[in-house]
Coordinates of C-alpha atoms in Angstrom, one line a residue:
M15 CA 173.7 -139.4 61.8
R16 CA 176.1 -138.8 64.7
K17 CA 176.5 -141.4 67.5
I18 CA 178.3 -140.7 70.7
D19 CA 179.3 -143.2 73.4
V20 CA 180.9 -142.5 76.8
E21 CA 183.7 -144.6 78.5
E22 CA 184.6 -144.2 82.1
R23 CA 188.3 -144.6 82.8
A24 CA 190.6 -144.5 85.9
L25 CA 194.1 -143.0 85.7
H26 CA 196.7 -143.8 88.3
F27 CA 199.5 -141.4 89.4
K28 CA 203.1 -142.6 89.4
Q29 CA 203.5 -140.9 92.7
P30 CA 200.9 -139.2 94.9
A31 CA 200.0 -135.7 93.7
G32 CA 199.8 -133.4 96.7
T33 CA 197.7 -130.2 96.7
S34 CA 196.4 -128.0 99.5
R35 CA 193.2 -129.9 99.2
G36 CA 194.7 -133.3 99.8
V37 CA 196.6 -136.0 97.8
Y38 CA 195.5 -137.5 94.6
T39 CA 196.4 -141.2 93.9
E40 CA 194.0 -141.8 91.0
R41 CA 191.9 -139.8 88.6
W42 CA 188.6 -140.6 86.9
V43 CA 187.9 -139.3 83.5
W44 CA 185.1 -139.9 80.9
L45 CA 186.0 -140.2 77.2
V46 CA 183.4 -139.3 74.6
R47 CA 183.6 -140.8 71.2
V48 CA 181.6 -139.2 68.4
S49 CA 181.1 -140.8 65.0
D50 CA 179.6 -139.3 61.9
G51 CA 178.3 -142.8 60.9
S52 CA 175.6 -145.1 62.2
A53 CA 177.9 -146.9 64.7
V54 CA 180.8 -146.1 66.9
G55 CA 184.0 -148.1 66.6
M56 CA 182.5 -150.7 64.2
G57 CA 185.1 -150.4 61.4
N58 CA 182.6 -149.0 58.9
G59 CA 184.8 -146.2 57.7
S60 CA 183.2 -143.5 59.9
A61 CA 185.2 -140.6 61.1
I62 CA 185.6 -140.8 64.9
G63 CA 186.5 -138.1 67.3
V64 CA 187.5 -138.4 70.9
G65 CA 187.3 -135.9 73.7
E66 CA 188.0 -136.1 77.5
C67 CA 185.7 -134.9 80.3
A68 CA 187.8 -134.7 83.4
P69 CA 186.2 -133.0 86.4
L70 CA 188.2 -132.6 89.6
P71 CA 186.4 -133.7 92.8
D72 CA 185.7 -130.8 95.3
L73 CA 187.0 -128.3 92.7
S74 CA 185.2 -128.4 89.4
Y75 CA 181.9 -126.6 89.1
D76 CA 180.4 -129.7 87.5
A77 CA 182.0 -132.2 89.9
L78 CA 179.1 -134.6 90.5
P79 CA 178.9 -138.1 92.0
P80 CA 180.2 -140.4 89.2
H81 CA 176.9 -142.0 88.4
K82 CA 175.2 -138.6 88.2
Y83 CA 178.0 -137.1 86.1
K84 CA 177.7 -139.9 83.5
E85 CA 174.0 -139.5 83.4
V86 CA 174.1 -135.8 82.8
L87 CA 176.9 -136.2 80.3
E88 CA 175.0 -138.8 78.3
G89 CA 172.0 -136.5 78.3
F90 CA 174.1 -133.8 76.6
C91 CA 175.5 -136.4 74.2
R92 CA 172.0 -137.3 73.1
R93 CA 171.2 -133.7 72.4
V94 CA 174.3 -133.4 70.2
E95 CA 173.3 -136.6 68.4
E96 CA 169.8 -135.2 67.7
T97 CA 170.7 -131.7 66.7
G98 CA 174.2 -132.0 65.4
E99 CA 175.1 -128.9 67.6
I100 CA 176.8 -128.4 70.9
P101 CA 174.3 -126.6 73.3
Y102 CA 176.9 -124.1 74.4
D103 CA 174.6 -122.0 76.6
D104 CA 173.3 -125.0 78.5
L105 CA 176.8 -126.4 78.9
R106 CA 178.2 -123.2 80.5
N107 CA 177.7 -124.7 83.9
Y108 CA 179.3 -128.0 82.9
P109 CA 182.8 -126.9 81.7
S110 CA 184.5 -130.3 81.7
M111 CA 181.6 -131.8 79.7
L112 CA 181.7 -128.9 77.2
F113 CA 185.5 -129.2 76.8
G114 CA 185.2 -133.0 76.1
L115 CA 182.4 -132.5 73.5
E116 CA 184.3 -129.5 71.9
T117 CA 187.4 -131.7 71.6
A118 CA 185.5 -134.7 70.2
I119 CA 183.8 -132.7 67.5
L120 CA 187.0 -131.0 66.4
S121 CA 188.7 -134.4 66.4
M122 CA 186.1 -135.9 64.2
N123 CA 186.0 -133.0 61.8
H124 CA 189.8 -133.1 61.4
E125 CA 189.8 -136.9 60.8
Q126 CA 187.2 -136.3 58.0
K127 CA 189.8 -134.0 56.3
S128 CA 193.2 -135.7 57.1
K129 CA 192.6 -139.1 58.7
D130 CA 194.3 -137.9 61.8
N131 CA 191.9 -137.3 64.7
S132 CA 194.6 -136.2 67.1
Q133 CA 195.1 -132.9 65.3
L134 CA 192.5 -130.3 66.2
F135 CA 193.8 -127.1 64.7
D136 CA 196.0 -126.1 61.8
T137 CA 198.9 -124.4 63.7
P138 CA 202.7 -124.8 63.6
F139 CA 202.5 -126.6 67.0
S140 CA 199.7 -128.9 65.8
R141 CA 201.8 -129.8 62.8
G142 CA 204.8 -130.6 64.9
E143 CA 206.9 -127.7 63.7
V144 CA 207.3 -125.7 66.9
G145 CA 207.2 -126.4 70.6
I146 CA 205.4 -124.6 73.4
P147 CA 207.5 -123.4 76.4
I148 CA 206.2 -124.9 79.7
N149 CA 207.0 -124.6 83.3
G150 CA 208.3 -127.5 85.3
L151 CA 205.8 -128.4 88.0
V152 CA 207.0 -129.3 91.6
W153 CA 204.3 -130.9 93.7
M154 CA 203.9 -130.4 97.4
G155 CA 205.9 -132.7 99.6
T156 CA 208.4 -132.7 102.4
F157 CA 211.3 -130.2 102.2
D158 CA 213.7 -133.0 100.9
E159 CA 211.1 -134.2 98.4
M160 CA 210.5 -130.8 97.0
S161 CA 214.2 -130.0 96.9
Q162 CA 214.9 -133.1 95.0
R163 CA 212.1 -132.4 92.5
I164 CA 213.4 -128.9 91.9
E165 CA 216.8 -130.3 91.1
E166 CA 215.3 -132.8 88.7
K167 CA 213.4 -130.0 86.8
L168 CA 216.5 -127.8 86.6
E169 CA 218.5 -130.8 85.3
Q170 CA 215.9 -131.5 82.7
G171 CA 216.4 -128.0 81.3
F172 CA 213.4 -126.1 82.7
R173 CA 214.0 -122.4 83.1
C174 CA 210.6 -121.7 84.6
V175 CA 209.7 -123.7 87.7
K176 CA 206.3 -123.6 89.5
L177 CA 206.1 -124.8 93.1
K178 CA 202.9 -125.8 94.9
I179 CA 203.1 -124.3 98.3
G180 CA 200.9 -124.3 101.4
A181 CA 201.3 -127.9 102.6
I182 CA 204.5 -127.8 104.6
D183 CA 205.8 -125.2 107.0
F184 CA 205.9 -121.8 105.4
D185 CA 209.4 -121.2 106.7
A186 CA 210.6 -124.4 105.0
E187 CA 209.0 -123.2 101.8
I188 CA 210.8 -119.9 102.1
A189 CA 214.1 -121.9 102.7
L190 CA 213.5 -123.8 99.4
L191 CA 213.1 -120.5 97.5
K192 CA 216.2 -119.1 99.1
Q193 CA 218.1 -122.2 98.2
I194 CA 217.2 -121.8 94.6
R195 CA 217.9 -118.1 94.4
Q196 CA 221.4 -118.7 96.0
R197 CA 222.2 -120.8 92.9
F198 CA 220.1 -119.2 90.2
G199 CA 219.2 -115.6 89.6
S200 CA 215.9 -114.5 88.3
R201 CA 217.3 -114.2 84.8
D202 CA 218.4 -117.8 84.9
V203 CA 215.3 -119.4 86.4
E204 CA 211.8 -117.9 86.6
L205 CA 209.9 -119.0 89.7
R206 CA 206.2 -119.2 90.1
V207 CA 204.3 -120.3 93.2
D208 CA 200.8 -121.6 93.6
A209 CA 199.2 -121.4 97.0
N210 CA 195.8 -122.9 96.0
G211 CA 194.1 -120.5 98.4
A212 CA 196.1 -121.8 101.4
F213 CA 196.9 -118.4 103.1
P214 CA 194.5 -116.9 105.7
F215 CA 193.7 -113.3 104.6
D216 CA 195.0 -111.8 107.8
E217 CA 198.4 -113.4 107.1
A218 CA 198.5 -113.1 103.3
L219 CA 200.1 -109.7 102.8
Y220 CA 202.9 -110.5 105.2
K221 CA 203.6 -113.8 103.5
L222 CA 203.5 -112.1 100.0
E223 CA 206.0 -109.5 101.2
L224 CA 208.3 -112.3 102.4
L225 CA 207.9 -114.2 99.1
S226 CA 208.6 -111.1 97.0
Q227 CA 212.2 -111.1 98.3
Y228 CA 213.0 -114.0 96.0
A229 CA 212.2 -112.3 92.7
L230 CA 209.2 -114.5 91.9
H231 CA 207.2 -114.1 88.7
S232 CA 203.8 -114.4 90.4
I233 CA 201.7 -116.2 92.9
E234 CA 198.5 -118.1 92.1
Q235 CA 195.5 -117.8 94.3
P236 CA 197.0 -116.8 97.6
I237 CA 193.6 -116.8 99.5
R238 CA 190.5 -118.8 99.0
A239 CA 188.2 -117.9 96.2
K240 CA 185.0 -115.8 96.5
Q241 CA 186.6 -113.1 98.7
W242 CA 186.6 -110.4 96.0
A243 CA 187.1 -107.4 98.3
N244 CA 190.0 -109.1 100.1
M245 CA 191.6 -110.3 96.9
A246 CA 191.2 -106.9 95.4
E247 CA 193.0 -105.4 98.4
L248 CA 195.8 -107.9 98.0
C249 CA 196.2 -107.1 94.3
R250 CA 196.5 -103.4 95.2
E251 CA 198.9 -103.8 98.1
S252 CA 201.0 -106.9 97.2
P253 CA 204.6 -106.4 96.0
L254 CA 204.2 -109.7 94.2
R255 CA 202.0 -110.1 91.1
I256 CA 198.9 -112.1 91.7
A257 CA 197.3 -114.6 89.3
L258 CA 193.7 -115.9 89.7
D259 CA 192.9 -119.5 89.1
E260 CA 190.2 -121.0 91.4
E261 CA 188.6 -117.6 91.5
L262 CA 187.4 -118.1 88.0
I263 CA 185.6 -121.3 88.7
G264 CA 181.8 -121.0 88.4
I265 CA 181.9 -117.6 86.8
N266 CA 180.5 -118.5 83.4
D267 CA 178.6 -115.4 82.3
P268 CA 180.6 -112.9 80.2
D269 CA 179.3 -109.9 82.1
Q270 CA 180.1 -111.5 85.5
K271 CA 183.6 -112.3 84.2
R272 CA 184.2 -108.6 83.3
Q273 CA 182.7 -107.5 86.7
M274 CA 185.0 -109.8 88.7
L275 CA 188.1 -108.8 86.9
N276 CA 187.2 -105.1 87.1
I277 CA 186.8 -105.4 90.9
I278 CA 189.9 -107.5 91.7
K279 CA 192.2 -106.3 88.9
P280 CA 194.8 -109.2 89.0
A281 CA 198.0 -109.2 87.1
F282 CA 197.1 -112.5 85.4
I283 CA 194.4 -115.1 85.0
I284 CA 195.3 -118.8 84.6
L285 CA 192.9 -120.8 82.4
K286 CA 192.0 -124.5 82.4
P287 CA 189.4 -125.4 79.8
S288 CA 188.1 -128.3 82.0
L289 CA 187.4 -125.8 84.8
H290 CA 186.8 -122.5 83.2
G291 CA 184.2 -123.0 80.5
G292 CA 185.8 -125.2 77.9
M293 CA 187.5 -123.6 74.8
M294 CA 184.5 -121.2 74.4
G295 CA 184.7 -120.0 77.9
C296 CA 188.5 -119.6 77.9
R297 CA 188.3 -117.5 74.7
E298 CA 185.9 -115.2 76.5
W299 CA 188.2 -114.9 79.5
I300 CA 191.2 -114.2 77.3
D301 CA 189.5 -111.5 75.3
I302 CA 188.0 -109.8 78.3
A303 CA 191.3 -109.9 80.2
K304 CA 193.2 -108.6 77.2
D305 CA 190.8 -105.6 76.9
M306 CA 191.6 -104.8 80.6
G307 CA 195.4 -105.2 80.3
I308 CA 195.4 -108.4 82.3
G309 CA 197.8 -111.2 81.1
S310 CA 196.9 -114.9 80.9
W311 CA 198.3 -118.3 80.3
I312 CA 196.8 -121.8 79.9
T313 CA 197.4 -124.9 82.0
S314 CA 196.1 -128.4 82.1
A315 CA 194.1 -129.8 85.1
L316 CA 195.4 -133.4 85.5
E317 CA 193.8 -134.6 82.3
S318 CA 195.1 -137.6 80.4
N319 CA 197.1 -137.0 77.2
I320 CA 193.8 -136.7 75.3
G321 CA 192.8 -133.6 77.2
L322 CA 196.4 -132.3 77.3
N323 CA 196.7 -132.7 73.5
A324 CA 193.6 -130.6 73.1
I325 CA 194.6 -128.0 75.6
A326 CA 198.1 -127.5 74.1
Q327 CA 196.7 -127.2 70.5
F328 CA 194.0 -124.8 71.8
C329 CA 196.8 -122.8 73.4
S330 CA 198.7 -122.6 70.1
E331 CA 195.6 -121.5 68.3
V332 CA 194.6 -118.6 70.7
Y333 CA 198.1 -117.3 71.4
G334 CA 199.7 -117.8 68.0
P335 CA 202.9 -119.6 66.9
D336 CA 205.4 -117.5 68.9
I337 CA 204.5 -118.2 72.5
R338 CA 207.1 -116.7 74.9
M339 CA 205.3 -117.1 78.3
P340 CA 205.7 -120.6 79.7
Q341 CA 202.4 -122.4 79.9
G342 CA 201.3 -125.1 82.4
L343 CA 201.2 -128.1 80.1
G344 CA 203.6 -130.5 81.8
T345 CA 201.2 -132.9 83.5
G346 CA 201.1 -135.6 80.8
Q347 CA 203.8 -137.7 82.5
L348 CA 202.0 -138.1 85.8
F349 CA 200.1 -141.3 85.1
T350 CA 201.2 -144.9 84.8
D351 CA 198.4 -145.7 82.4
N352 CA 198.2 -142.6 80.2
I353 CA 197.2 -142.7 76.6
D354 CA 199.8 -142.1 73.9
M355 CA 199.0 -139.0 71.9
G356 CA 202.5 -138.2 70.4
L357 CA 203.3 -135.6 73.0
E358 CA 206.9 -135.1 74.0
I359 CA 208.7 -132.8 76.4
R360 CA 212.1 -131.8 75.0
G361 CA 214.0 -129.5 77.4
E362 CA 211.5 -126.9 78.5
K363 CA 209.1 -127.3 75.6
L364 CA 206.1 -129.5 74.8
W365 CA 206.1 -130.8 71.2
R366 CA 203.7 -132.9 69.1
T367 CA 205.3 -135.5 67.0
N368 CA 204.5 -135.9 63.3
N369 CA 203.1 -139.3 63.9
S370 CA 199.4 -139.9 63.5
H371 CA 197.7 -141.1 66.7
N372 CA 194.2 -142.1 65.8
L373 CA 192.0 -143.3 68.6

C-alpha cells in the first residue's frame, strides 16, 4: 500500500533573481514523499521516493494560490495511493505536480533496487561517470552587476554564457555583448540571450538585427507568448535563431504541440519539465520537434536540488551519454537553504557524485 505526504518548503535566494517579470527573493516548493509501506518516514524499512513540485507564480500553467495548490496536489496524491498509477491525462494541465510525482515514483523504484533514491535512471551521468555541459547563467541587473557576473562565469570556466536581457536599457545590454565579443570570439565563448518576451513586436526585428552582430547562438522568447503569427514572422525574418520557451506553456495536447511548431517553425525549443508537461510532456515535445528538424535543450526552472537532480538525470536519459549542446542546469547554487543531492559544477559541466544521498 502506497502512502504519500506533502511538505511545503520555502527556499531563499542568495541574491535577488531578476527577470523581466520582476525579482524573486524566495521560492516556494512542495515536496512529495511516496512510500511503498504503510507509513511514511517511520523507519519501517519501506522504500521512500521524493519528488519536487515547483510552480512559478504568474508563469506556470498550474500556478494556483498556495492553499489551493496543496489541496489539488493532495487530491492527485490520494489517487496515486488508491490506484498505484499516475493519472497522466488528468495531470497534463498540472505540469509541476506531474513532474513531482514522476520523480517520486522513479526515486522510490530505484531505492527498492539499489537503496539509493537519488538515482532515477541508469545512465553514465546518473552513475557519476560523465558530466553534462551547462551554460553559465547571468541574471538581469545593472550594467556593472551584469558585467561582473559575466567575468565570474568566464573565470569559472564556462564557455557558454546565457544573459537575461530586457530589464536594463537595451543600449547598455548591447554594450555588454560588445564588451564580451571584443575579448572573446564566438569560437571561444558561445553567447545566448533570453528576453523573456520583453520586446514589443514592432521593435523586435530591429533589435534582433542589432543583436545578431555579436555572433549569438540564439535568443529565447523575444516577444510575449501567444502571438503565433507574429512569432512565425520573426522566425522567418530574423538573422538570429529563435528559441521558444514561454510559448510552450499551457500547450499540453500532442496535436496542438505539432500545430504550434508547424506554424511558428522556431530553430529550437527549450524544455522545463516543471512548466512543460513533466517528463512525459517533455518527451513528446522532443520527439515532435525532432521530427520537424527543430533542436531542443533542457533547463531547470528554479527548483531545489531535488528537482534539478531529476531534470539533469532526465536530460541524460533522453539525449544520451554524449551531450554536446550546453543545457540550462546551473541554478542549483542560487539558494541559501538548498538540499544536498550530490550535484557539483566542475568547470562548465554538472556532475553527480558517487555518494548516496537518500532523503
